[in-house]
mmCIF file of C-alpha atoms in Angstrom:
data_model
loop_
_atom_site.group_PDB
_atom_site.id
_atom_site.type_symbol
_atom_site.label_atom_id
_atom_site.label_comp_id
_atom_site.label_asym_id
_atom_site.label_seq_id
_atom_site.Cartn_x
_atom_site.Cartn_y
_atom_site.Cartn_z
ATOM 1 C CA UNK X 13 52.798 87.845 119.616
ATOM 2 C CA UNK X 14 52.507 84.546 121.111
ATOM 3 C CA UNK X 15 48.968 83.302 122.007
ATOM 4 C CA UNK X 16 49.306 81.612 125.661
ATOM 5 C CA UNK X 17 49.444 83.994 128.650
ATOM 6 C CA UNK X 18 52.526 82.793 130.126
ATOM 7 C CA UNK X 19 54.308 83.132 126.793
ATOM 8 C CA UNK X 20 53.341 86.244 126.772
ATOM 9 C CA UNK X 21 55.025 87.082 130.026
ATOM 10 C CA UNK X 22 57.931 85.165 129.286
ATOM 11 C CA UNK X 23 58.020 87.652 126.391
ATOM 12 C CA UNK X 24 57.666 91.008 128.575
ATOM 13 C CA UNK X 25 60.559 89.771 131.251
ATOM 14 C CA UNK X 26 63.152 88.534 127.971
ATOM 15 C CA UNK X 27 63.177 91.917 126.804
ATOM 16 C CA UNK X 28 63.640 93.196 130.113
ATOM 17 C CA UNK X 29 66.343 91.061 131.106
ATOM 18 C CA UNK X 30 67.639 92.091 128.095
ATOM 19 C CA UNK X 31 67.498 95.769 128.579
ATOM 20 C CA UNK X 32 68.722 94.620 131.742
ATOM 21 C CA UNK X 33 71.542 93.119 130.414
ATOM 22 C CA UNK X 34 72.604 95.867 127.756
ATOM 23 C CA UNK X 35 72.935 98.022 130.213
ATOM 24 C CA UNK X 36 75.520 96.266 132.547
ATOM 25 C CA UNK X 37 77.173 95.621 129.719
ATOM 26 C CA UNK X 38 78.013 98.989 128.853
ATOM 27 C CA UNK X 39 78.673 99.877 132.337
ATOM 28 C CA UNK X 40 81.678 96.582 131.582
ATOM 29 C CA UNK X 41 82.916 99.104 128.234
ATOM 30 C CA UNK X 42 82.433 102.940 130.012
ATOM 31 C CA UNK X 43 84.898 101.592 132.923
ATOM 32 C CA UNK X 44 87.542 99.619 131.036
ATOM 33 C CA UNK X 45 87.575 103.109 128.793
ATOM 34 C CA UNK X 46 87.971 105.500 132.463
ATOM 35 C CA UNK X 47 90.497 102.729 132.751
ATOM 36 C CA UNK X 48 92.454 103.317 129.241
ATOM 37 C CA UNK X 49 92.024 107.203 130.238
ATOM 38 C CA UNK X 50 94.020 106.330 133.150
ATOM 39 C CA UNK X 51 96.621 104.779 132.390
ATOM 40 C CA UNK X 52 98.417 107.783 130.135
ATOM 41 C CA UNK X 53 97.878 109.630 133.771
ATOM 42 C CA UNK X 54 100.253 109.248 136.652
ATOM 43 C CA UNK X 55 97.694 108.651 139.086
ATOM 44 C CA UNK X 56 98.887 104.943 139.951
ATOM 45 C CA UNK X 57 96.058 104.552 142.690
ATOM 46 C CA UNK X 58 92.832 105.478 140.830
ATOM 47 C CA UNK X 59 94.095 103.940 137.811
ATOM 48 C CA UNK X 60 94.713 100.378 140.126
ATOM 49 C CA UNK X 61 90.452 101.350 141.602
ATOM 50 C CA UNK X 62 89.468 101.376 137.819
ATOM 51 C CA UNK X 63 90.785 98.483 137.022
ATOM 52 C CA UNK X 64 89.572 97.036 140.207
ATOM 53 C CA UNK X 65 86.136 98.412 139.139
ATOM 54 C CA UNK X 66 86.142 96.524 136.054
ATOM 55 C CA UNK X 67 87.508 93.677 137.428
ATOM 56 C CA UNK X 68 84.596 93.552 140.062
ATOM 57 C CA UNK X 69 81.888 94.262 137.291
ATOM 58 C CA UNK X 70 82.850 91.471 134.712
ATOM 59 C CA UNK X 71 82.846 89.005 137.878
ATOM 60 C CA UNK X 72 79.899 90.328 138.749
ATOM 61 C CA UNK X 73 78.207 89.803 135.376
ATOM 62 C CA UNK X 74 79.269 85.932 135.501
ATOM 63 C CA UNK X 75 77.694 85.463 138.594
ATOM 64 C CA UNK X 76 74.200 86.706 137.234
ATOM 65 C CA UNK X 77 74.717 84.922 133.282
ATOM 66 C CA UNK X 78 75.201 88.243 131.329
ATOM 67 C CA UNK X 79 79.045 86.887 130.536
ATOM 68 C CA UNK X 80 80.630 83.718 129.395
ATOM 69 C CA UNK X 81 83.563 83.258 132.251
ATOM 70 C CA UNK X 82 85.436 83.173 129.931
ATOM 71 C CA UNK X 83 84.298 86.062 127.789
ATOM 72 C CA UNK X 84 84.845 87.980 131.293
ATOM 73 C CA UNK X 85 88.455 86.510 130.879
ATOM 74 C CA UNK X 86 89.116 87.767 127.999
ATOM 75 C CA UNK X 87 88.076 91.094 128.426
ATOM 76 C CA UNK X 88 90.552 91.702 131.660
ATOM 77 C CA UNK X 89 93.509 90.025 130.058
ATOM 78 C CA UNK X 90 92.894 92.633 127.268
ATOM 79 C CA UNK X 91 92.369 95.382 129.243
ATOM 80 C CA UNK X 92 95.503 94.569 131.778
ATOM 81 C CA UNK X 93 97.783 94.209 128.388
ATOM 82 C CA UNK X 94 96.343 97.708 126.995
ATOM 83 C CA UNK X 95 97.467 99.401 129.930
ATOM 84 C CA UNK X 96 101.080 97.817 130.217
ATOM 85 C CA UNK X 97 101.053 98.378 126.670
ATOM 86 C CA UNK X 98 100.433 102.198 126.968
ATOM 87 C CA UNK X 99 102.437 102.388 130.089
ATOM 88 C CA UNK X 100 105.462 101.283 127.741
ATOM 89 C CA UNK X 101 104.855 103.963 125.622
ATOM 90 C CA UNK X 102 104.373 106.738 128.078
#
């Protein structure tokens, strides 16, 4: 553990940021799973809303510095490819 007061504070802040970032990443994963579940259904409006939500969360994560912009782009691209693949099989 750090001895200097400012270093101790940075440790606490870094831990709080880590927990916040993990929660945000988890919300992206959850939204992606919901979009993939809706891909098999007939409700196109709900699917479009779910895809939009994933895009929104990914873009927000990039702005906040949680994800790199290429990582967010890859996640969005893979989601759309997976949805198209599920739609083709259905």
